[in-house]
Tab-separated table of C-alpha atoms in Angstrom:
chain	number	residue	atom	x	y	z
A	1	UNK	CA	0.000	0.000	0.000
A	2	UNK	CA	2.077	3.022	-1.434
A	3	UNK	CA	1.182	6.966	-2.559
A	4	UNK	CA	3.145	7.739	-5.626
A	5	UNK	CA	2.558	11.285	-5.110
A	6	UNK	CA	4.155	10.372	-1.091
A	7	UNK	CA	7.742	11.894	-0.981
A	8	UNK	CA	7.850	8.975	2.069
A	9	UNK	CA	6.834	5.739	-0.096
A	10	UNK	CA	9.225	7.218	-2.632
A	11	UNK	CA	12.075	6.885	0.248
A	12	UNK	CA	10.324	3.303	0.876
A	13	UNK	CA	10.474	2.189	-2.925
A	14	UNK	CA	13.839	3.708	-3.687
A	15	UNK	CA	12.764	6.094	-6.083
A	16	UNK	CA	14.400	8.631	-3.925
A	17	UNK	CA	17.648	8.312	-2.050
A	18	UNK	CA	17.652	9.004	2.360
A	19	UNK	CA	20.015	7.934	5.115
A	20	UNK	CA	18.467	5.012	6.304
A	21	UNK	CA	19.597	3.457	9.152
A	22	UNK	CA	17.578	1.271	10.097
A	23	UNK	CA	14.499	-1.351	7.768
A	24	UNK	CA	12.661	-4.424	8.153
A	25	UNK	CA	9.530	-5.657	6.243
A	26	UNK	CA	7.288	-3.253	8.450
A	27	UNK	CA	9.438	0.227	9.465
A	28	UNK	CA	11.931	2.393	8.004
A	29	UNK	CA	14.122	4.341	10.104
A	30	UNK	CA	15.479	7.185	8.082
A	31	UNK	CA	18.021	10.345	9.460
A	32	UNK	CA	16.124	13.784	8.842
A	33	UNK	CA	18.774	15.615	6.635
A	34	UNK	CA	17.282	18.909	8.453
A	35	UNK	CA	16.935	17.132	11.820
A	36	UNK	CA	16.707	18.979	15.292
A	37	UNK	CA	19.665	17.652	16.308
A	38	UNK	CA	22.418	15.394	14.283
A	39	UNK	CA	21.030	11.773	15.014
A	40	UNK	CA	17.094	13.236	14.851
A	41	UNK	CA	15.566	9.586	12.925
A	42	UNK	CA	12.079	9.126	12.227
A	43	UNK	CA	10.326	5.944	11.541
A	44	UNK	CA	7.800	5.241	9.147
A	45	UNK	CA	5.631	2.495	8.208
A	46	UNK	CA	6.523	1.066	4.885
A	47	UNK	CA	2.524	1.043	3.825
A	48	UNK	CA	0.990	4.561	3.719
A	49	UNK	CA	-1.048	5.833	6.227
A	50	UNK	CA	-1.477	9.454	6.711
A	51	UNK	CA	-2.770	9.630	10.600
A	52	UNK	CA	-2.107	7.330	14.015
A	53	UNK	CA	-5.660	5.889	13.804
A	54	UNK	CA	-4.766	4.713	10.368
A	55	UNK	CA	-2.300	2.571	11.309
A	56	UNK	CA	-3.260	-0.896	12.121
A	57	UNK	CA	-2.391	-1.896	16.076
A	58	UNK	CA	0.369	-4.460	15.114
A	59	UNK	CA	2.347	-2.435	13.019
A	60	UNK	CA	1.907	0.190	15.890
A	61	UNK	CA	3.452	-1.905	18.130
A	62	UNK	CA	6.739	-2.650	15.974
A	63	UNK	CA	7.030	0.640	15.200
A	64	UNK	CA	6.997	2.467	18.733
A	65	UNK	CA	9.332	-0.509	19.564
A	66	UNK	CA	11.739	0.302	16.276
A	67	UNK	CA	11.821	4.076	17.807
A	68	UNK	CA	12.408	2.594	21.370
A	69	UNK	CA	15.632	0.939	20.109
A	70	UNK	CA	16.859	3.810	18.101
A	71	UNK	CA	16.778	5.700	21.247
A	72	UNK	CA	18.901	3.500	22.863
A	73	UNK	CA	21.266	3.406	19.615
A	74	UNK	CA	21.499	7.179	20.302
A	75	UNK	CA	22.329	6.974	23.699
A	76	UNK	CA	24.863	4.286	23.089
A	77	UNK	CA	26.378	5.926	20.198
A	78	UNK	CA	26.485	10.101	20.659
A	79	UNK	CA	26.949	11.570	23.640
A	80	UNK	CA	23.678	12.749	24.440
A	81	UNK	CA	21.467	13.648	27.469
A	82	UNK	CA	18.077	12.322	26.528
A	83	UNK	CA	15.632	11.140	23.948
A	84	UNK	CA	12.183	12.465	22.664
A	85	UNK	CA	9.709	10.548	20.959
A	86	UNK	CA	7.252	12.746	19.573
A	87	UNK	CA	4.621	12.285	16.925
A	88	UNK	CA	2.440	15.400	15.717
A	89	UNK	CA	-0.946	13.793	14.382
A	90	UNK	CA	-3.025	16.061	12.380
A	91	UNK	CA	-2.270	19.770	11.183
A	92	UNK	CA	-3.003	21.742	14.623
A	93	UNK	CA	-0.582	19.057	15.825
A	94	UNK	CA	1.904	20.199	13.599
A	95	UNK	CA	2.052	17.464	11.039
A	96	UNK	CA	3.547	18.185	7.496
A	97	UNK	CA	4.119	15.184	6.080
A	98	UNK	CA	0.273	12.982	5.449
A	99	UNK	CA	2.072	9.883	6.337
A	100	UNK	CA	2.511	9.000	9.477
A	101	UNK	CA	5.637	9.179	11.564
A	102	UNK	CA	7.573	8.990	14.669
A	103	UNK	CA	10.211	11.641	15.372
A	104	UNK	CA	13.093	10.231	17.964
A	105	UNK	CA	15.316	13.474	18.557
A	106	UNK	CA	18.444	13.250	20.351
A	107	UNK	CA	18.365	15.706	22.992
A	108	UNK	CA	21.269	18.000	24.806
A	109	UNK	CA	20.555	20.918	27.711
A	110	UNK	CA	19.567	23.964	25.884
A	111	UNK	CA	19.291	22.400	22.729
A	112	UNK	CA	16.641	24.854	21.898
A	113	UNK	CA	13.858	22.643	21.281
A	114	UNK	CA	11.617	23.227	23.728
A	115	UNK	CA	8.359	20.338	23.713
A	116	UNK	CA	7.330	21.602	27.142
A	117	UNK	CA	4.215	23.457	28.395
A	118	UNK	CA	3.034	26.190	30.636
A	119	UNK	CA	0.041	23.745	32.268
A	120	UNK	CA	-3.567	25.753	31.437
A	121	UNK	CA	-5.935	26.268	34.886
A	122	UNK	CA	-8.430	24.413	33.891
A	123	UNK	CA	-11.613	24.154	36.783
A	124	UNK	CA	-12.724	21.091	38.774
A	125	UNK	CA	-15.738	21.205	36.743
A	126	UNK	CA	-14.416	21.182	33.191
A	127	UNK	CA	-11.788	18.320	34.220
A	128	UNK	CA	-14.337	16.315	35.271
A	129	UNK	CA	-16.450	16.731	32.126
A	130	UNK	CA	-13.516	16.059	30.159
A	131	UNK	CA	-13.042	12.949	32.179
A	132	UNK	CA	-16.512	11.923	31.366
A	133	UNK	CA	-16.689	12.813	27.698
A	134	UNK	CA	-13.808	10.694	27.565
A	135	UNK	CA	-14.300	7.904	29.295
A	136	UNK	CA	-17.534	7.269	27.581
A	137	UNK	CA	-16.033	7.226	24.762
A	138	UNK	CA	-12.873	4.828	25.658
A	139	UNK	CA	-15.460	2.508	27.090
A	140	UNK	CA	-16.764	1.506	22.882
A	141	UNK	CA	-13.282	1.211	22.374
A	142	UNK	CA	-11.411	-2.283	22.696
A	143	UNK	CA	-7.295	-1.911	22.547
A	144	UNK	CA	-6.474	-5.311	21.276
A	145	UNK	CA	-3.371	-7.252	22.858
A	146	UNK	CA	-0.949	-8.132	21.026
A	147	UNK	CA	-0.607	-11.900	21.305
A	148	UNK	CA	2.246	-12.310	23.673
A	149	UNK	CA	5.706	-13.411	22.709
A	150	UNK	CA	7.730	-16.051	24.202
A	151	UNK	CA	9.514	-14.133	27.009
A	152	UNK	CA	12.984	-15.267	25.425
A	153	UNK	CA	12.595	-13.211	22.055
A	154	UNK	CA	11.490	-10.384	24.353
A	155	UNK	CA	14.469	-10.684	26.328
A	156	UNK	CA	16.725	-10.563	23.318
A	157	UNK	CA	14.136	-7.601	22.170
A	158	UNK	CA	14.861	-8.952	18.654
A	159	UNK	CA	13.492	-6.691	16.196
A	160	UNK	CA	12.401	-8.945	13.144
A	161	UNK	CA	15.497	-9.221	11.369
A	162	UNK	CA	16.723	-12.536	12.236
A	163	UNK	CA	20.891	-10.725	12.181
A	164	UNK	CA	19.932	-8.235	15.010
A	165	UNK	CA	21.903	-9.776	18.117
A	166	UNK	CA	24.047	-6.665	17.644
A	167	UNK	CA	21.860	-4.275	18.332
A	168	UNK	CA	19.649	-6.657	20.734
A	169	UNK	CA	23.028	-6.704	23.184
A	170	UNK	CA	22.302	-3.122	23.176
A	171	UNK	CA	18.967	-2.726	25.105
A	172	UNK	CA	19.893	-4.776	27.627
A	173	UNK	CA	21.944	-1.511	28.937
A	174	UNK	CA	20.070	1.185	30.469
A	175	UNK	CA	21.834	4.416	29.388
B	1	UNK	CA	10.877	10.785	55.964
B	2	UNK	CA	11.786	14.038	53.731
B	3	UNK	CA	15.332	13.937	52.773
B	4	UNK	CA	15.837	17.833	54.777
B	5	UNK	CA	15.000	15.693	57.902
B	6	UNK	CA	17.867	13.546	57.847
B	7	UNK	CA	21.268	14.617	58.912
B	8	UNK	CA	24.705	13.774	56.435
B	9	UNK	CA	25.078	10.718	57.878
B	10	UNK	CA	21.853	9.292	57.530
B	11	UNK	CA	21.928	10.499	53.958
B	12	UNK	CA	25.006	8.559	53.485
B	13	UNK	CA	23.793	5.340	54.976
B	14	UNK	CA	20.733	5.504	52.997
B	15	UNK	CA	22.461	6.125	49.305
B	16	UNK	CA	24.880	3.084	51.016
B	17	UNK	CA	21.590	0.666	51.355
B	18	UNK	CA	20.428	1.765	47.925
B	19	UNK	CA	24.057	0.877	46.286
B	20	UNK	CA	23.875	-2.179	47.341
B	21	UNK	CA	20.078	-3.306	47.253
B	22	UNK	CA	19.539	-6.535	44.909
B	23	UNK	CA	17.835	-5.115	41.849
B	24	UNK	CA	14.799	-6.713	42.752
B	25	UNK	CA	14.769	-4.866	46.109
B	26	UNK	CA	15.612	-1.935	44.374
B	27	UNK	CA	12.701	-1.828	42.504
B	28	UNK	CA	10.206	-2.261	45.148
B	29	UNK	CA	11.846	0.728	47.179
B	30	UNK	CA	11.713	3.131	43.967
B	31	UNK	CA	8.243	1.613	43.978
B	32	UNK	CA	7.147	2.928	47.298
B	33	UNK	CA	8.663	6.179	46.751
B	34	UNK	CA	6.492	6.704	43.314
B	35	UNK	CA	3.548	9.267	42.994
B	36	UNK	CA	2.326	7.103	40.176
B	37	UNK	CA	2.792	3.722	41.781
B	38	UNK	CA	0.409	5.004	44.125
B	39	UNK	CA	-2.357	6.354	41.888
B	40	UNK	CA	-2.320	3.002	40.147
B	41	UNK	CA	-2.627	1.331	43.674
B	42	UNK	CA	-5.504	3.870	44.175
B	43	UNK	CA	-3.679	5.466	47.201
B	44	UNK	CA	-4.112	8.495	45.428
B	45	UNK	CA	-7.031	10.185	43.633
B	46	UNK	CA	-6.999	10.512	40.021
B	47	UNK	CA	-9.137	11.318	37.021
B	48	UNK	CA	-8.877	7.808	35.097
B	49	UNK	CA	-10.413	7.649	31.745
B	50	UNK	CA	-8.968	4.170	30.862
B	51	UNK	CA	-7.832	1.100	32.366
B	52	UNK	CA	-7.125	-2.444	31.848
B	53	UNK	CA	-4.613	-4.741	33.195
B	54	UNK	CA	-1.740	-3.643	32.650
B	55	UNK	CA	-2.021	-0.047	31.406
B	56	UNK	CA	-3.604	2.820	33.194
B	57	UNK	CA	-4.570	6.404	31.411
B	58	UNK	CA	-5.162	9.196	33.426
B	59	UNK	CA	-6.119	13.043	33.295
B	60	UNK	CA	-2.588	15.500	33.751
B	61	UNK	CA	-3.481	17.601	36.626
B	62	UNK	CA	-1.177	20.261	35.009
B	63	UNK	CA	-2.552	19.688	31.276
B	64	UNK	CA	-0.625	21.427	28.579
B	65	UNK	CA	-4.899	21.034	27.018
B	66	UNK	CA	-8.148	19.644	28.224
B	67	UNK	CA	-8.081	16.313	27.898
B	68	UNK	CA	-4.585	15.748	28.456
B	69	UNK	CA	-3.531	12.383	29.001
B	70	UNK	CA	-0.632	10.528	30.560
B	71	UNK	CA	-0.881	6.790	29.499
B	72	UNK	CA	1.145	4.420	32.296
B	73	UNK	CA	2.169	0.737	32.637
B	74	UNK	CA	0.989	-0.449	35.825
B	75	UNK	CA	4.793	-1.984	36.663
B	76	UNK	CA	6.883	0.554	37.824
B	77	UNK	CA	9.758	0.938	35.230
B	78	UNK	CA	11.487	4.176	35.194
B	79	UNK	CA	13.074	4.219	31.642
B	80	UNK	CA	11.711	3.195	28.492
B	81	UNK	CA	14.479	0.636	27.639
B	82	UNK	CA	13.286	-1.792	30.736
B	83	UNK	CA	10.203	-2.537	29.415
B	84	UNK	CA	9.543	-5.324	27.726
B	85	UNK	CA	8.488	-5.273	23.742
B	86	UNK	CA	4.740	-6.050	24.756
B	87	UNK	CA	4.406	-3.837	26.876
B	88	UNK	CA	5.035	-1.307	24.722
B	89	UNK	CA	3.143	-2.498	21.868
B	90	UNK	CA	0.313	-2.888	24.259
B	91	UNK	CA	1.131	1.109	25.989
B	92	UNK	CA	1.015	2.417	22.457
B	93	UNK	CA	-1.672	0.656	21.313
B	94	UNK	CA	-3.684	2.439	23.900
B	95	UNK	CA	-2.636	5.888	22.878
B	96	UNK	CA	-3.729	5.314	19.480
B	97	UNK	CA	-7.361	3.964	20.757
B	98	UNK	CA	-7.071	6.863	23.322
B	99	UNK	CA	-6.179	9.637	20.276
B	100	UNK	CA	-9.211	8.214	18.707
B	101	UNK	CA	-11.318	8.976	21.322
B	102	UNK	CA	-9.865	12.160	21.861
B	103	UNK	CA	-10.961	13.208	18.125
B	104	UNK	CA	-14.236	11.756	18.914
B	105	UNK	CA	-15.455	12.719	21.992
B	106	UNK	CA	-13.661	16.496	22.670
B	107	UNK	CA	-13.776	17.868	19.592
B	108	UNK	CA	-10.668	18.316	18.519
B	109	UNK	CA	-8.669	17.436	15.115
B	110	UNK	CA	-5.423	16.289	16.265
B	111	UNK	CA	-3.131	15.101	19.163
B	112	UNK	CA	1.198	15.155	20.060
B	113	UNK	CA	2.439	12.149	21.575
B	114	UNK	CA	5.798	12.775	23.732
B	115	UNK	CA	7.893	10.891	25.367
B	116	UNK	CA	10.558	12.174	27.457
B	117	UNK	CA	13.438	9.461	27.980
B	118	UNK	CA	15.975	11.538	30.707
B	119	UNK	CA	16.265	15.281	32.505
B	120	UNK	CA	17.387	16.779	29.483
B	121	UNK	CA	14.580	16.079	27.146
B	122	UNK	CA	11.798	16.952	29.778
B	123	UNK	CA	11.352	13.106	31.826
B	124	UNK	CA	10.421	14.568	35.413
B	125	UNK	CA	8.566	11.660	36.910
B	126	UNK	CA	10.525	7.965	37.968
B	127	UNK	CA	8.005	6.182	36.085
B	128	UNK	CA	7.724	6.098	32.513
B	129	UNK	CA	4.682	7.689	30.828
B	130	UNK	CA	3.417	8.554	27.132
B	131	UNK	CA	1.651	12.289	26.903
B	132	UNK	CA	-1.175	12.505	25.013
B	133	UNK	CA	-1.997	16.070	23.996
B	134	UNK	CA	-5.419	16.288	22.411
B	135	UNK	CA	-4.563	19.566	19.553
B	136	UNK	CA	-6.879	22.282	17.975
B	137	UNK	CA	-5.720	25.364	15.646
B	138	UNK	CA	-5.014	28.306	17.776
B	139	UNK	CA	-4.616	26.054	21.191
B	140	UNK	CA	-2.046	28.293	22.216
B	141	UNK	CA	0.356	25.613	22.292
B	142	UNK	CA	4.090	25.688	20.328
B	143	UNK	CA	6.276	23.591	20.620
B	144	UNK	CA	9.606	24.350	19.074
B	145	UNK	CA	11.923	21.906	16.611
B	146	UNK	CA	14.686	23.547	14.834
B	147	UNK	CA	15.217	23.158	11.552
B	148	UNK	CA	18.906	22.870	11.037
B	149	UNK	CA	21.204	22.095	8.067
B	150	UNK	CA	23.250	18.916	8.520
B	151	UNK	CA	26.380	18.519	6.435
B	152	UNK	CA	26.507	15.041	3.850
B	153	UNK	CA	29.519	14.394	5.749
B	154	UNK	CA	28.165	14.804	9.008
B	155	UNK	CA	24.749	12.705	8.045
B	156	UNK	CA	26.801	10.175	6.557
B	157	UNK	CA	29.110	9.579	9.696
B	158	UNK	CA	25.887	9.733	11.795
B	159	UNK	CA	24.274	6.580	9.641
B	160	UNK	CA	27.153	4.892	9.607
B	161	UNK	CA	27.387	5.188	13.478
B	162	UNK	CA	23.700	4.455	14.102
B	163	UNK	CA	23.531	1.563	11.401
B	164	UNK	CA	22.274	-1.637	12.437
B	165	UNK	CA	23.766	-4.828	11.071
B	166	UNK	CA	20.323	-5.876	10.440
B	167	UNK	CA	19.319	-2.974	8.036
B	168	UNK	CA	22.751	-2.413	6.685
B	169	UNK	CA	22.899	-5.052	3.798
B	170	UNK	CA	19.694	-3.468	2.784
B	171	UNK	CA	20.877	-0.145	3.034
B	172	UNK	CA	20.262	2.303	0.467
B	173	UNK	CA	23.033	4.567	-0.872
B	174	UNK	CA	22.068	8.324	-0.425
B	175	UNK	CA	24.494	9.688	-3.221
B	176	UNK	CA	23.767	11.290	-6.507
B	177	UNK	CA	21.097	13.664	-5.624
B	178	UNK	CA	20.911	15.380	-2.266
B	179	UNK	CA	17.934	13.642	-0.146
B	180	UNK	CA	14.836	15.538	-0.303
B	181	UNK	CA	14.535	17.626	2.745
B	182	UNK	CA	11.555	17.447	4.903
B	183	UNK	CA	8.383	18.758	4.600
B	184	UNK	CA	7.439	18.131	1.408
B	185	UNK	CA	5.956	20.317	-0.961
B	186	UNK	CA	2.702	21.412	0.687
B	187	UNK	CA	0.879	20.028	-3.502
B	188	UNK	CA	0.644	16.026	-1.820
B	189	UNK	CA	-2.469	14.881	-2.474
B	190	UNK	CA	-2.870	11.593	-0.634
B	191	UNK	CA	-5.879	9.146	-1.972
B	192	UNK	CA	-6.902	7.829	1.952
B	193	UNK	CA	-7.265	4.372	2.978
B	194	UNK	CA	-11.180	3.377	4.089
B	195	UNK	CA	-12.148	5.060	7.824
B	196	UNK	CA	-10.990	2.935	10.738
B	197	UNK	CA	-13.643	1.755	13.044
B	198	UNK	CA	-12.486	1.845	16.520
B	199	UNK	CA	-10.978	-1.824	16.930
B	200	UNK	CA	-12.706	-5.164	15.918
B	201	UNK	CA	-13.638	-7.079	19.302
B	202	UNK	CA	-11.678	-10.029	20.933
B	203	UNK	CA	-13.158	-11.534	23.288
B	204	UNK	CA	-10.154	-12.511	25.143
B	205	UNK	CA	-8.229	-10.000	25.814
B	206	UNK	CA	-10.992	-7.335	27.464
B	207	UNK	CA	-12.850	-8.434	30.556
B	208	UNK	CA	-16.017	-5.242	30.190
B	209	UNK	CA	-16.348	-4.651	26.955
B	210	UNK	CA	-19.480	-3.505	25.094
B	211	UNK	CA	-19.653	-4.005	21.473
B	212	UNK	CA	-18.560	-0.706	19.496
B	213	UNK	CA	-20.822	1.486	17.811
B	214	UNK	CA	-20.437	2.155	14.375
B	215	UNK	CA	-22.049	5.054	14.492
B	216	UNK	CA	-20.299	6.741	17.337
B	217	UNK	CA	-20.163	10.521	16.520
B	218	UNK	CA	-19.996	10.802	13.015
B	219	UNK	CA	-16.386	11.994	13.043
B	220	UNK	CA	-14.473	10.640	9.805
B	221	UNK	CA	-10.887	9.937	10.274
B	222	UNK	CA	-10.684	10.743	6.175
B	223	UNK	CA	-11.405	14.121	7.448
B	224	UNK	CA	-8.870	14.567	9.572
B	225	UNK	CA	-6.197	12.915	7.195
B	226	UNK	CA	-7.444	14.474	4.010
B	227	UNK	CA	-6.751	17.971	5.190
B	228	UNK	CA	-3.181	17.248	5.510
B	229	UNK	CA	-3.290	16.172	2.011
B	230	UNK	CA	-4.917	19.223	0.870
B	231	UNK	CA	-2.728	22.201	2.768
């Protein structure tokens, strides 16, 4: 499932040349050549879909897991403070790109990327209706689980390349 | 006890006992010491809007919007890379059911997902959590990301450095033309897969559940993905 008019599928055919580091049958991992920071990746599915609720639950899964382990390539391999993983879904979001994607920007103090807030005063009253509205809704919605792996190929955290003991050894260290 | 209370050497026996506490021991002291471990335990009061059993969503008491999320495993873990693979398929499965209801229920046409992994990036509590910002135009919010100019040289060091063995037979060789820089010209227009409903049932793995309606709110997901085609 591709968009030839997708700059992104063009990256996942190899109609158009990017720094990947990292691909499997599901994700792409690709360096942003105007990153935050050097290092900022973002993975993409390989099939196009242009929002989060587009994206069926298993490939969710591998792919927050993809962007888990390039964090922890970052921290192993540049000296760096922290990790954010940050997707913008939909335009008031700030998404630019209509397929969907996971940022994972390496992060150093005063950096000057700033994903932080100043927290709005909201009243007792409108949390609470918030809390309703949204629990309603949650309640007609089912998250599926993810039939669970034998605990040894979580342990290993293999990604699905079977040649990945490399970068398995990796997550095993907490940086 | 409040760590002002004790005198040096208390200080220094406790940091002592926490050196050399068995990992598993370890974990159970962070655990008693965590704000979130007890809102999951129910110690403390909170605004939950989802749970099941291992994940728990609550409302941010300091929301950066209404409807502000903080999605939690139930296991205290304080960094990202300790927790297991299903766990976080499972923790980011919820967000995207959770972003759907977001769109549905409050009104809104969009949402940021952030993760903070360390001080530096923004992590503040000991137990990992996933933000989930519900967005509207003109929220107030900004976040800032630079745009900056990275040199081939520089890029190319930085994939060979973050390469995996894995992905590097099947790597792709970036010369010839420069690689497009991101975003793309604003003329995509993206033909949209079919609307998702929110999640087919299975029985097993949801105690409560009622069947979803179709019909929910009449939101279309198309919507919300075809504008980004069309700006």
């Amino acid at each position: 499932m591709s968009n030839e008019n997708c700059i992104l599928c063009q990256i996942v055919g190899n109609q158009v040349p990017a720094y990947v580091i990292y691909e499997d049958d599901i994700a792409l991992g690709i360096l942003d050549v105007n990153g935050a920071q050097l290092g900022h990746t973002f993975i993409i599915p390989k099939n196009h879909y242009p929002i989060l609720e587009q994206v069926p639950d298993e490939e969710i899964g591998h792919l927050f897991n993809v962007a888990n382990k390039i964090s922890s390539a970052l921290f192993e391999k540049m000296k760096i403070q922290g990790t954010n993983i940050y997707v913008t879904n939909g335009i008031p979001a700030g998404q630019r790109v209509a397929h969907f994607m996971i940022n994972v920007i390496p992060r150093l103090e005063n950096d000057g990327i700033n994903l932080q807030w100043a927290p709005k005063q909201l009243g007792e009253e409108e949390m609470s209706t918030v809390e309703l509205k949204l629990k309603d809704q949650a309640q007609t919605a089912v998250v599926s689980k993810q039939a669970k792996r034998p605990s040894k190929v979580v342990e290993h955290a293999v990604v699905s390349d079977d040649d990945e003991d490399y970068y398995a050894g990796h997550l095993n260290r907490i940086p | 006890m409040a760590p002002e209370e004790m005198d040096d050497e208390q200080v220094q026996a406790l940091k002592e006992k926490i050196k050399n506490m068995p990992p598993e021991e370890l974990k159970e002291f962070h655990k008693k010491q965590c704000i979130f471990c007890q809102i999951i335990s129910g110690k403390i009061q909170s605004k939950r809007v989802y749970e099941d059993d291992e994940a728990l969503v609550i409302l941010d008491i300091n929301p950066a919007n209404p409807g502000h999320m903080l999605i939690m495993p139930k296991e205290h873990y304080a960094i990202m890379p300790q927790i297991p693979e299903e766990t976080i398929a499972h923790l980011f499965t919820v967000v995207k059911t959770l972003s759907n209801t977001a769109l549905r229920s409050l009104g809104v046409q969009g949402s940021n997902v952030i993760v903070a992994n360390g001080v530096a990036a923004g992590q503040k509590a000991q137990h990992f959590m996933i933000h989930l910002i519900p967005r509207k135009e003109e929220d107030g919010l900004e976040f800032t990301m630079p745009q900056k100019d990275h040199s081939e040289n520089e890029l190319e060091k930085t994939q060979q450095l973050l390469s995996l063995e894995g992905a590097r037979k099947k790597q792709r060789s970036p010369e010839q033309q420069a690689p497009p820089s991101l975003p793309v010209p604003s003329s995509i227009k993206a033909p949209l897969p079919k609307t998702v409903p929110l999640k087919p049932q299975k029985k097993e793995t949801q105690k409560e559940e009622k069947p979803s309606s179709k019909k929910d709110s009449g939101l279309d997901l198309d919507d919300i993905a075809r504008v980004l085609g069309a700006k």
